[in-house]
XYZ file of C-alpha atoms in Angstrom:
756
model
C -7.461 23.084 2.263
C -8.307 24.624 -1.048
C -6.328 27.734 -1.918
C -8.440 30.858 -1.902
C -8.182 33.960 -4.038
C -7.517 37.085 -2.093
C -10.383 38.727 -3.897
C -13.174 36.239 -3.590
C -16.001 38.185 -5.117
C -16.699 38.432 -8.785
C -13.864 39.841 -10.807
C -15.888 42.651 -12.307
C -18.023 44.329 -9.715
C -19.989 46.123 -12.375
C -21.043 43.124 -14.398
C -20.645 40.433 -11.786
C -18.323 38.407 -14.026
C -14.753 39.558 -13.791
C -12.590 42.644 -13.404
C -11.711 44.834 -10.479
C -12.894 47.934 -8.773
C -13.732 50.838 -11.051
C -13.795 54.163 -9.219
C -14.326 56.147 -12.379
C -10.603 56.806 -12.695
C -8.687 55.352 -15.624
C -4.940 55.218 -15.641
C -3.912 56.220 -19.130
C -0.306 57.285 -19.574
C 0.710 59.194 -22.649
C 3.395 57.244 -24.477
C 5.241 57.681 -27.734
C 4.118 55.302 -30.483
C 7.574 53.743 -30.641
C 7.552 52.291 -27.167
C 5.299 50.717 -24.622
C 5.589 51.386 -20.947
C 4.527 49.117 -18.073
C 4.169 50.502 -14.594
C 3.217 49.128 -11.229
C 2.009 50.486 -7.936
C 3.524 49.225 -4.713
C 1.377 51.605 -2.710
C -1.883 53.392 -3.262
C -0.103 56.061 -5.323
C 0.856 54.607 -8.679
C 3.928 55.795 -10.500
C 5.293 54.649 -13.863
C 8.719 53.055 -14.030
C 10.452 50.741 -16.455
C 10.607 47.341 -14.897
C 13.691 45.172 -14.851
C 13.612 41.661 -16.261
C 13.709 39.973 -12.841
C 10.561 41.765 -11.697
C 8.866 40.863 -15.014
C 9.662 37.199 -14.375
C 8.592 37.411 -10.740
C 5.240 38.924 -11.683
C 4.681 36.411 -14.470
C 5.401 33.531 -12.085
C 2.802 34.754 -9.608
C 0.200 35.440 -12.305
C 0.616 31.932 -13.725
C 0.279 30.421 -10.259
C -2.861 32.510 -9.770
C -4.217 31.136 -13.036
C -3.492 27.549 -12.045
C -5.353 27.968 -8.743
C -8.152 30.145 -10.208
C -7.098 33.030 -7.966
C -7.704 36.700 -8.572
C -4.736 38.710 -9.854
C -5.898 41.913 -8.134
C -3.079 42.153 -5.610
C 0.108 44.145 -5.153
C 2.818 43.373 -7.681
C 5.967 44.994 -6.284
C 8.858 42.685 -5.479
C 8.420 42.593 -1.692
C 4.673 42.047 -1.872
C 5.084 39.242 -4.377
C 7.503 37.437 -2.059
C 5.011 37.815 0.800
C 2.207 36.690 -1.499
C 3.999 33.476 -2.515
C 4.948 32.794 1.103
C 1.323 33.216 2.156
C 0.129 30.714 -0.469
C 2.919 28.237 0.212
C 1.873 24.753 1.319
C 3.192 25.171 4.855
C 1.228 28.394 5.440
C -1.993 27.070 3.931
C -1.717 23.781 5.806
C -0.985 25.739 8.989
C -4.066 27.893 8.469
C -6.176 24.820 7.758
C -4.863 23.137 10.906
C -5.717 26.240 12.931
C -9.285 26.171 11.598
C -9.573 22.466 12.469
C -8.342 23.153 16.004
C -10.755 26.004 16.673
C -13.670 23.928 15.338
C -12.552 20.907 17.356
C -12.759 22.852 20.612
C -16.501 22.153 20.636
C -15.758 18.532 21.577
C -13.911 19.408 24.803
C -15.610 22.639 25.854
C -18.500 22.464 28.253
C -20.576 20.354 27.694
C -17.651 18.036 27.042
C -17.917 14.982 24.789
C -15.021 13.210 26.514
C -16.973 10.287 27.970
C -16.984 6.606 27.117
C -20.735 6.658 26.442
C -23.412 9.188 25.597
C -26.189 7.053 27.078
C -27.779 9.320 29.675
C -28.650 6.298 31.839
C -25.015 5.366 32.418
C -23.120 8.469 31.350
C -20.604 9.546 33.991
C -19.777 13.147 34.662
C -17.503 14.161 31.764
C -14.059 15.646 32.211
C -14.279 19.403 32.054
C -11.144 21.339 31.046
C -9.961 23.907 33.583
C -10.851 27.509 32.884
C -8.279 29.024 30.559
C -7.152 25.851 28.765
C -9.480 25.913 25.773
C -9.639 29.707 26.003
C -5.854 29.912 25.660
C -5.865 27.627 22.628
C -8.678 29.643 21.119
C -6.851 32.941 21.604
C -3.779 31.555 19.808
C -6.049 30.580 16.902
C -7.676 34.015 16.893
C -4.249 35.686 16.778
C -3.405 33.581 13.722
C -6.677 34.656 12.100
C -5.878 38.296 12.871
C -2.490 37.870 11.191
C -4.212 36.176 8.259
C -6.707 38.977 7.628
C -3.956 41.581 8.086
C -1.762 39.973 5.413
C -4.702 39.627 3.027
C -5.710 43.249 3.534
C -2.178 44.487 2.869
C -1.761 42.391 -0.264
C -4.962 43.524 -1.955
C -4.924 47.090 -0.670
C -7.396 49.095 1.361
C -9.648 50.029 -1.547
C -10.083 46.412 -2.560
C -10.633 45.406 1.063
C -13.530 47.867 1.359
C -15.247 46.158 -1.582
C -14.699 42.612 -0.308
C -17.655 41.472 1.796
C -16.005 38.223 2.848
C -12.940 39.926 4.303
C -15.123 42.488 6.065
C -17.201 39.635 7.470
C -13.977 37.844 8.454
C -12.905 40.903 10.421
C -16.299 41.254 12.113
C -16.371 37.579 13.124
C -12.862 37.809 14.594
C -13.806 40.947 16.522
C -17.012 39.348 17.846
C -15.095 36.229 18.859
C -12.512 38.292 20.742
C -15.233 40.237 22.593
C -17.070 37.037 23.516
C -13.750 35.490 24.607
C -13.084 38.441 26.894
C -16.542 38.018 28.441
C -15.793 34.343 29.094
C -12.542 35.188 30.848
C -14.162 37.946 32.903
C -16.878 35.510 34.047
C -14.321 32.784 34.864
C -15.736 30.522 32.113
C -19.068 30.183 33.929
C -21.242 31.616 31.171
C -23.919 29.302 29.823
C -23.930 30.663 26.260
C -20.921 31.186 24.010
C -21.998 33.052 20.907
C -18.627 32.536 19.236
C -19.267 28.795 18.982
C -22.076 29.489 16.529
C -19.942 31.693 14.246
C -16.792 29.534 14.222
C -17.762 27.744 10.974
C -17.275 31.076 9.197
C -13.513 30.516 9.458
C -13.898 27.351 7.385
C -16.147 29.002 4.818
C -13.961 32.030 4.163
C -10.842 29.930 3.610
C -12.211 28.112 0.548
C -13.093 29.971 -2.634
C -15.077 27.021 -3.991
C -17.133 26.794 -0.798
C -17.929 30.486 -1.093
C -18.929 30.068 -4.727
C -21.136 27.134 -3.790
C -22.734 29.067 -0.963
C -23.380 31.980 -3.290
C -25.046 29.628 -5.761
C -27.189 28.165 -2.978
C -28.235 31.676 -1.943
C -29.248 32.485 -5.516
C -31.125 29.204 -5.765
C -33.111 29.780 -2.557
C -36.114 31.467 -4.299
C -36.571 28.426 -6.538
C -36.040 26.089 -3.586
C -38.602 28.073 -1.591
C -41.085 27.674 -4.438
C -40.582 23.911 -4.491
C -40.867 23.677 -0.701
C -44.056 25.747 -0.866
C -45.446 23.260 -3.381
C -44.438 20.476 -1.019
C -46.137 22.251 1.887
C -49.353 22.711 -0.097
C -49.246 19.041 -1.018
C -48.914 18.012 2.636
C -51.645 20.389 3.781
C -54.026 19.199 1.068
C -53.613 15.543 1.926
C -53.720 16.338 5.633
C -57.210 17.726 5.202
C -58.204 14.765 3.019
C -56.837 12.387 5.635
C -58.698 14.119 8.458
C -61.907 13.882 6.411
C -61.427 10.214 5.554
C -60.287 9.126 9.004
C -62.589 11.283 11.107
C -63.593 10.226 14.610
C -66.314 7.609 14.520
C -69.035 6.841 17.060
C -67.672 3.302 17.210
C -64.483 3.357 19.351
C -63.211 0.232 17.567
C -62.994 2.164 14.279
C -60.988 5.066 15.676
C -57.556 3.460 15.413
C -56.325 5.539 12.469
C -57.838 8.717 13.889
C -56.272 8.175 17.324
C -52.843 7.325 15.952
C -52.413 9.685 12.990
C -55.233 12.236 12.574
C -56.368 13.167 16.082
C -55.650 16.856 15.538
C -54.050 19.104 12.936
C -50.439 19.056 14.311
C -50.609 15.273 14.667
C -51.944 14.876 11.126
C -49.291 17.192 9.656
C -46.459 15.348 11.399
C -47.878 11.975 10.285
C -47.967 13.070 6.644
C -44.481 14.555 6.918
C -43.150 11.238 8.251
C -44.818 9.444 5.358
C -43.313 11.928 2.913
C -39.801 11.093 4.128
C -40.545 7.329 3.775
C -39.178 6.870 7.311
C -42.371 5.015 8.201
C -45.506 3.939 6.364
C -48.614 4.284 8.573
C -51.045 1.454 8.021
C -54.024 3.538 7.006
C -52.301 5.904 4.564
C -50.710 3.668 1.948
C -52.580 5.576 -0.771
C -50.142 8.477 -0.292
C -47.055 6.506 -1.418
C -46.816 8.496 -4.636
C -45.222 11.292 -2.571
C -41.964 9.427 -3.143
C -42.186 10.566 -6.776
C -42.636 14.165 -5.643
C -39.432 14.010 -3.575
C -37.441 12.758 -6.566
C -38.982 15.479 -8.713
C -37.884 18.013 -6.107
C -34.320 16.685 -6.358
C -34.341 17.253 -10.108
C -35.802 20.766 -9.816
C -33.377 21.900 -7.118
C -30.360 20.551 -8.961
C -31.428 22.026 -12.274
C -31.677 25.505 -10.764
C -28.485 25.155 -8.756
C -26.525 23.868 -11.749
C -27.260 27.032 -13.708
C -25.895 29.288 -10.994
C -22.904 27.027 -10.426
C -22.136 27.245 -14.137
C -22.087 31.038 -13.858
C -19.654 30.770 -10.950
C -17.423 28.376 -12.866
C -17.460 30.859 -15.750
C -15.825 33.378 -13.413
C -13.151 30.851 -12.426
C -12.281 30.070 -16.044
C -12.044 33.776 -16.859
C -9.716 34.228 -13.899
C -7.427 31.594 -15.369
C -7.398 33.243 -18.781
C -6.855 36.667 -17.218
C -3.910 35.433 -15.163
C -2.243 33.880 -18.183
C -2.809 36.990 -20.249
C -1.375 39.149 -17.443
C 1.732 36.953 -17.385
C 2.147 37.439 -21.126
C 1.759 41.205 -20.858
C 4.317 41.668 -18.082
C 6.847 39.530 -19.970
C 6.568 41.864 -22.966
C 9.140 44.309 -21.586
C 10.883 46.565 -24.140
C 14.561 46.121 -24.619
C 14.621 42.498 -23.413
C 15.041 40.724 -26.714
C 11.395 40.994 -27.777
C 10.089 42.384 -31.003
C 7.421 45.033 -31.290
C 5.086 46.297 -33.936
C 6.709 49.521 -35.054
C 3.493 51.052 -36.303
C 1.676 50.666 -32.995
C 4.523 50.316 -30.547
C 2.871 47.194 -29.121
C 4.992 44.224 -28.041
C 3.305 41.077 -29.282
C 5.785 38.300 -28.520
C 7.689 36.792 -25.602
C 11.070 35.144 -25.932
C 11.063 31.403 -25.277
C 14.197 31.598 -23.120
C 12.506 34.068 -20.743
C 9.373 31.924 -20.679
C 11.461 28.903 -19.690
C 12.941 30.919 -16.813
C 9.422 31.641 -15.632
C 8.362 27.995 -15.847
C 11.364 26.945 -13.766
C 10.055 29.050 -10.874
C 6.338 28.268 -11.111
C 4.965 25.829 -8.533
C 2.871 23.333 -10.481
C 2.559 19.622 -11.127
C 5.564 18.153 -12.872
C 3.653 16.634 -15.803
C 2.011 19.989 -16.529
C 5.395 21.704 -16.477
C 6.974 19.109 -18.767
C 4.109 19.301 -21.279
C 4.132 23.130 -21.373
C 7.915 23.382 -21.686
C 7.964 20.768 -24.428
C 5.302 22.688 -26.375
C 7.145 26.012 -25.884
C 10.383 24.593 -27.268
C 8.649 23.786 -30.563
C 8.539 27.443 -31.697
C 11.182 27.707 -34.447
C 11.857 31.460 -34.230
C 12.205 31.479 -30.418
C 9.214 33.759 -29.772
C 5.636 33.178 -28.559
C 2.728 35.426 -29.482
C -0.310 36.080 -27.295
C -2.612 33.486 -28.816
C 0.031 30.766 -28.700
C 0.873 31.754 -25.121
C -2.731 31.058 -24.092
C -2.754 27.750 -25.979
C 0.323 26.569 -24.094
C -1.677 26.518 -20.879
C -4.461 24.437 -22.343
C -2.381 21.585 -20.947
C -3.860 22.478 -17.555
C -7.252 21.252 -18.790
C -6.011 17.936 -20.146
C -5.943 14.540 -18.502
C -2.571 13.116 -17.592
C -1.836 9.794 -19.236
C 0.551 7.807 -17.075
C 3.242 6.067 -19.103
C 4.418 2.679 -17.881
C 8.181 1.955 -17.813
C 9.536 -0.120 -20.722
C 9.636 -3.858 -20.271
C 13.011 -5.463 -19.534
C 14.879 -7.070 -22.425
C 15.873 -10.726 -21.921
C 18.294 -12.829 -23.950
C 16.981 -16.127 -22.590
C 14.234 -17.684 -24.787
C 12.473 -19.009 -21.668
C 12.248 -15.554 -20.094
C 11.131 -14.099 -23.419
C 8.267 -16.609 -23.622
C 7.310 -15.877 -20.009
C 7.306 -12.162 -20.801
C 5.069 -12.630 -23.846
C 2.602 -14.861 -21.989
C 2.319 -12.960 -18.700
C 2.102 -9.532 -20.248
C -0.923 -10.600 -22.282
C -4.399 -9.473 -21.292
C -5.694 -13.054 -21.159
C -3.485 -13.778 -18.136
C -5.344 -11.061 -16.263
C -8.643 -12.627 -17.323
C -7.407 -16.028 -16.126
C -6.397 -14.501 -12.791
C -9.885 -13.032 -12.396
C -11.460 -16.419 -13.157
C -9.237 -18.110 -10.551
C -10.123 -15.412 -7.990
C -13.824 -15.982 -8.744
C -13.404 -19.744 -8.304
C -11.708 -19.124 -4.961
C -14.582 -16.935 -3.792
C -17.122 -19.572 -4.914
C -15.287 -22.237 -2.901
C -15.318 -20.017 0.188
C -19.013 -19.261 -0.325
C -19.804 -22.992 -0.598
C -17.970 -23.785 2.639
C -19.676 -20.869 4.405
C -23.104 -22.189 3.384
C -22.273 -25.710 4.542
C -20.793 -24.531 7.866
C -23.215 -21.653 8.520
C -24.789 -23.381 11.551
C -21.599 -24.925 12.946
C -19.633 -23.450 15.815
C -15.897 -22.989 15.782
C -15.417 -26.280 17.626
C -17.444 -28.193 15.051
C -15.813 -26.816 11.907
C -13.218 -28.892 10.085
C -10.757 -26.494 8.491
C -8.549 -29.153 6.885
C -10.085 -29.065 3.392
C -10.455 -25.304 3.435
C -6.764 -25.018 4.287
C -5.812 -27.272 1.376
C -7.881 -25.143 -1.020
C -6.416 -21.933 0.349
C -2.883 -23.253 -0.067
C -3.527 -24.139 -3.701
C -5.004 -20.741 -4.549
C -2.365 -18.777 -2.628
C 0.357 -20.743 -4.426
C -1.205 -19.737 -7.757
C -1.364 -16.085 -6.661
C 2.300 -16.175 -5.664
C 3.393 -17.729 -8.977
C 1.284 -15.198 -10.904
C 2.868 -12.297 -9.001
C 6.432 -13.528 -9.501
C 5.986 -14.197 -13.218
C 4.385 -10.782 -13.741
C 7.380 -9.204 -12.040
C 9.597 -11.102 -14.487
C 7.477 -9.948 -17.424
C 7.188 -6.256 -16.499
C 10.154 -5.715 -14.189
C 9.851 -4.256 -10.690
C 9.098 -0.722 -11.819
C 6.693 -1.842 -14.528
C 4.847 -4.166 -12.139
C 4.419 -1.426 -9.527
C 3.280 1.117 -12.144
C -0.114 -0.658 -12.272
C -2.396 0.111 -9.337
C -4.131 -3.268 -9.533
C -0.742 -5.028 -9.389
C 0.110 -3.158 -6.185
C -3.242 -4.231 -4.747
C -2.739 -7.866 -5.802
C 0.866 -8.022 -4.670
C 0.189 -6.578 -1.222
C -2.646 -9.018 -0.515
C -0.684 -11.961 -1.915
C 2.286 -11.264 0.366
C -0.063 -10.820 3.333
C -1.879 -14.090 2.572
C 1.420 -15.911 2.223
C 2.649 -14.559 5.577
C -0.541 -15.667 7.368
C -0.395 -19.083 5.729
C 3.219 -19.568 6.834
C 2.174 -18.552 10.362
C -0.558 -21.250 10.258
C 1.961 -23.888 9.131
C 4.384 -22.992 11.892
C 1.712 -22.828 14.594
C -0.530 -25.782 13.747
C 1.731 -28.102 11.731
C -0.745 -28.335 8.873
C -1.502 -30.629 7.026
C -3.004 -32.709 9.805
C -6.689 -33.433 9.844
C -6.934 -33.732 13.643
C -5.970 -30.420 15.184
C -7.020 -28.914 18.467
C -9.306 -26.140 17.245
C -8.788 -23.877 20.248
C -5.263 -24.370 21.613
C -3.488 -21.912 23.849
C -2.355 -19.683 20.985
C -2.910 -16.011 20.306
C -5.416 -16.787 17.546
C -7.356 -19.995 17.034
C -6.976 -21.900 13.793
C -10.518 -21.184 12.615
C -9.971 -17.472 13.241
C -6.798 -17.439 11.162
C -8.537 -19.328 8.361
C -11.397 -16.834 8.520
C -8.921 -13.963 8.214
C -7.374 -15.596 5.152
C -10.806 -16.042 3.595
C -11.705 -12.391 4.201
C -8.507 -11.251 2.483
C -9.203 -13.582 -0.456
C -12.705 -12.159 -0.837
C -11.277 -8.663 -0.624
C -8.713 -9.562 -3.280
C -11.539 -10.344 -5.676
C -11.975 -6.573 -6.028
C -9.121 -6.795 -8.539
C -11.777 -7.167 -11.232
C -12.846 -3.531 -10.808
C -10.097 -1.979 -12.998
C -10.772 -4.569 -15.715
C -14.385 -3.472 -16.283
C -14.677 0.052 -17.631
C -17.968 0.934 -15.956
C -16.789 -0.339 -12.584
C -13.460 1.445 -12.995
C -15.200 4.758 -13.705
C -17.557 4.268 -10.746
C -14.664 3.446 -8.415
C -12.620 6.443 -9.568
C -15.685 8.672 -9.134
C -16.027 7.541 -5.526
C -12.328 8.128 -4.893
C -12.489 11.613 -6.406
C -15.464 12.638 -4.292
C -13.230 13.590 -1.389
C -11.078 16.020 -3.375
C -13.478 17.213 -6.058
C -16.666 17.704 -4.066
C -15.141 18.650 -0.750
C -16.623 22.134 -0.997
C -20.159 20.711 -0.857
C -19.264 18.395 2.003
C -17.573 21.343 3.716
C -20.734 23.447 3.644
C -22.716 20.475 4.949
C -20.179 20.274 7.796
C -20.770 23.960 8.517
C -24.534 23.383 8.661
C -24.005 20.364 10.931
C -21.849 22.451 13.255
C -24.321 25.317 13.549
C -27.360 23.086 14.062
C -25.481 21.024 16.663
C -24.632 24.161 18.635
C -28.239 25.361 18.370
C -29.472 21.933 19.464
C -27.282 22.052 22.566
C -28.585 25.524 23.417
C -32.207 24.474 22.984
C -32.352 20.861 24.174
C -29.408 20.146 26.470
C -30.662 18.012 29.354
C -34.201 17.855 27.951
C -34.287 14.055 27.748
C -34.049 12.532 31.236
C -34.451 8.877 32.234
C -37.232 8.143 34.732
C -36.380 7.817 38.393
C -37.852 4.299 38.396
C -35.180 2.613 36.251
C -36.977 -0.739 36.336
C -39.407 0.674 33.804
C -36.586 1.074 31.310
C -35.770 -2.607 31.234
C -39.356 -3.872 31.268
C -41.039 -3.199 27.941
C -44.258 -4.881 29.080
C -44.984 -2.373 31.825
C -47.921 -0.110 31.098
C -47.160 3.568 30.916
C -48.692 4.612 34.206
C -45.988 7.043 35.298
C -46.422 10.755 35.352
C -44.532 12.912 32.878
C -43.456 12.394 29.283
C -41.895 8.946 29.760
C -43.503 6.287 27.552
C -42.774 2.615 26.966
C -45.216 2.262 24.093
C -43.953 0.198 21.186
C -41.821 2.257 18.804
C -41.172 5.136 21.187
C -37.805 6.661 22.049
C -37.727 4.877 25.417
C -38.853 1.481 24.166
C -36.275 1.512 21.341
C -33.592 2.576 23.855
C -32.386 5.543 21.856
C -30.978 7.132 25.012
C -27.492 7.825 23.506
C -29.126 10.074 20.886
C -29.412 13.425 22.613
C -28.173 17.001 22.635
C -26.230 16.755 25.895
C -22.847 17.187 24.178
C -21.469 18.096 20.758
C -20.580 14.576 19.565
C -24.006 13.185 20.510
C -25.657 16.093 18.722
C -23.815 15.302 15.494
C -24.913 11.650 15.665
C -28.522 12.629 16.293
C -28.504 15.106 13.412
C -27.074 12.416 11.112
C -29.863 10.021 12.086
C -32.436 12.640 11.203
C -30.694 13.527 7.935
C -30.920 9.918 6.717
C -34.520 9.796 8.089
C -33.618 6.867 10.328
C -36.787 6.719 12.477
C -36.590 10.470 12.759
C -40.219 10.673 13.841
C -39.189 8.845 17.019
C -36.830 11.687 17.948
C -39.347 14.404 17.090
C -42.014 12.633 19.140
C -39.694 12.344 22.139
C -38.622 15.984 22.091
C -42.178 17.226 21.643
C -43.136 15.188 24.732
C -40.168 16.273 26.839
C -40.211 19.929 25.704
C -42.899 21.553 23.567
C -44.442 21.001 20.166
C -42.427 23.963 18.882
C -39.352 21.735 18.954
C -40.704 20.204 15.752
C -39.765 23.436 13.947
C -36.065 22.794 14.678
C -36.152 19.211 13.417
C -38.155 20.022 10.278
C -35.768 22.908 9.508
C -32.821 20.526 9.820
C -34.507 17.911 7.618
C -35.277 20.487 4.930
C -31.752 21.909 5.019
C -29.780 18.680 5.121
C -31.872 15.973 3.500
C -34.116 17.826 1.073
C -31.689 20.470 -0.156
C -28.073 19.613 0.513
C -28.020 15.836 0.225
C -30.031 16.068 -2.999
C -27.501 18.535 -4.406
C -24.666 16.317 -3.305
C -26.172 13.263 -5.000
C -26.889 15.210 -8.175
C -23.310 16.480 -8.396
C -22.006 12.958 -7.862
C -24.018 11.973 -10.931
C -22.601 14.969 -12.806
C -19.078 13.894 -11.895
C -19.738 10.326 -13.016
C -21.329 11.437 -16.293
C -18.344 13.693 -17.000
C -15.898 10.835 -16.478
C -17.968 8.323 -18.393
C -18.292 10.601 -21.413
C -14.543 11.216 -21.480
C -13.680 7.536 -21.146
C -16.296 6.323 -23.633
C -13.848 6.154 -26.522
C -11.001 4.711 -24.442
C -10.010 1.128 -23.856
C -9.979 -0.481 -20.421
C -6.191 -0.145 -20.311
C -6.362 3.561 -21.133
C -8.923 4.114 -18.384
C -6.465 2.555 -15.951
C -3.667 4.818 -17.188
C -5.588 8.068 -17.202
C -5.497 10.468 -14.258
C -8.615 12.594 -14.506
C -8.371 16.244 -13.478
C -12.089 16.278 -12.705
C -12.401 19.487 -10.755
C -15.758 21.245 -10.630
C -14.411 23.824 -13.106
C -13.493 21.143 -15.640
C -16.762 19.255 -15.196
C -18.582 22.294 -16.608
C -15.697 23.328 -18.880
C -17.398 22.607 -22.195
C -20.368 24.787 -21.239
C -18.239 27.838 -20.393
C -17.834 30.691 -22.856
C -14.268 31.885 -23.391
C -13.567 35.598 -22.823
C -12.543 37.671 -25.813
C -9.152 39.317 -26.214
C -10.696 42.754 -25.823
C -12.361 41.790 -22.550
C -9.107 40.505 -21.090
C -7.146 43.600 -22.080
C -9.888 45.853 -20.728
C -9.759 44.136 -17.368
C -5.972 44.305 -17.236
C -6.190 48.066 -17.711
C -8.361 48.230 -14.579
C -5.905 46.313 -12.381
C -5.603 48.300 -9.120
C -1.828 47.814 -8.791
C -0.489 46.873 -12.238
C -1.192 49.554 -14.836
C -0.553 48.783 -18.491
C -0.628 51.600 -21.050
C -0.339 51.345 -24.819
């Protein structure tokens, strides 16, 4: 779970960029020009004191950690509060809070209606297991108590005045209170209530625990007017062509010419839904192929939405970057304590430098990645006079924005000429190329055999020649692995990700091949293909072939474009999790709403023989229909809103427009035509807006990586560890704050008051 700043709004409430609360009171302390005093407030009443060196270091450590995580520095800075603050943001506490959120969200799967059944098909679905009253409620109350403790700690650390200005924490408190009240109603009614309001507001716990998710949501909110304009254009487009379609395909006097009218344009709601289905490209009605250019409009909408959203996201990232600079500057200021071995400007009484030895003490306590720490410490030790000024102090932490280049261990030194020649040959790039060619040849051989044996059963296949080929290739892979280990050494061999991939699959292939030799006494051409063994010979050979094909993916790191694409996909989970998290929140809320609105709406007919006979005419009463392409004829019975898990699957099918018109048609028949509003709202929210944003940001992430790796070799791309966070993706477009702006904001800190 991403670490969240205690103050999640903009830093400066006046400008919306950075800063803290300004009540019209400025804390200016009269000081002599020969000295500079720093004071802090442990309570609401501030009082000036000279700080000891240990408190200076403790504050600097926390401010630097805030800068690393883009957190706000507007929190209490006395010794006890700082210890509580670091404990709160420790990994165990944050993981515990994230686990609690996962548990409270996961209750939807076991609460009534429970998803604990082996099938969601309403034709065969047994009565699900329902937890006894008090089980899920007890778990939920434990989670709510943890949330109460969480909001209490946050409120104490930032202070009451800051809490009053923080809308997210106020909302957090309101949601907890509403959940507790609803929980008490459930207990008083012995868990028999049909509607639990707290289920709908549970996703708020996930939102408020991630600063990046809140920033993203804020950007989406600001983008809504532009999105509404685009959707209005889309609506006008649909309405215009609906009228054109109704004019072109009007009802004719000849019943044989009324096919298009009957199917797509019989009335206005039918015509609108037909055009909406065509717009989503889920289906292409026969008589409306002239409207295919709407596909271009949908792609244009993606570009417009992303362009507007990107601007607001850039503004949000600007705030994050300023938070980092402000935290670093605050650390520098608190380390400038008089009488601690620092020099000051006698004319102004302003301390301008920090001793390197004190800075090293701070870095020893800061929780950060080891390669960042090593790079910063190494740069700090380069100052010849032992002091760091403010500008240099900021530059030290530019290492946080740099990519980490992984250094491979040195190659072993051999005295034997044979081993030296092996090392020269097998550490050369051409050996890797040769290995890729051999892997390609192996895949071609497997493909040839698959084509020749595509229509043969397992009893008819002769695996003798395939086994001989596999043995030859696996022997080459084994020799290649062993000689590379000799060339690079164990540590050097394992320092390459593609070597780990190759080595693991080679060992696995060798183990399976040895198992085949022991079991079937290969090589023998005549072997019982299906003996009384755990796995038949042809199945084991097929497993070997699948692993060999999978091993061919070793070429990915050797091609720069493919390497960048693969790393982009891997980074999606950690770098774009905020966008996926908000999509999860939307899924959760729509699934709960779907259960409230449509639970039990779809029911199989009493005459079950109709279900299994697609040729029967629809002569039954009610909404049931066996027409071609309907919900019943396609047997989409497991897709329903009868439980939470089924609801998620149904919403996913609609999001990817997988025959979504079939579901809308079924629910309009089984309920009312107003149900279409729910499904269209979900399609607009998930597919039109959020998925388009997600795709666009994937492209942004890829472009960022490709631009940075453009001047690098393939080997350097393999060595580099991109720090491609959302902040760094937009880093070059962010304007740096000035020195005066940073100092002005530090003067407005609600708990740390600096006076010159």
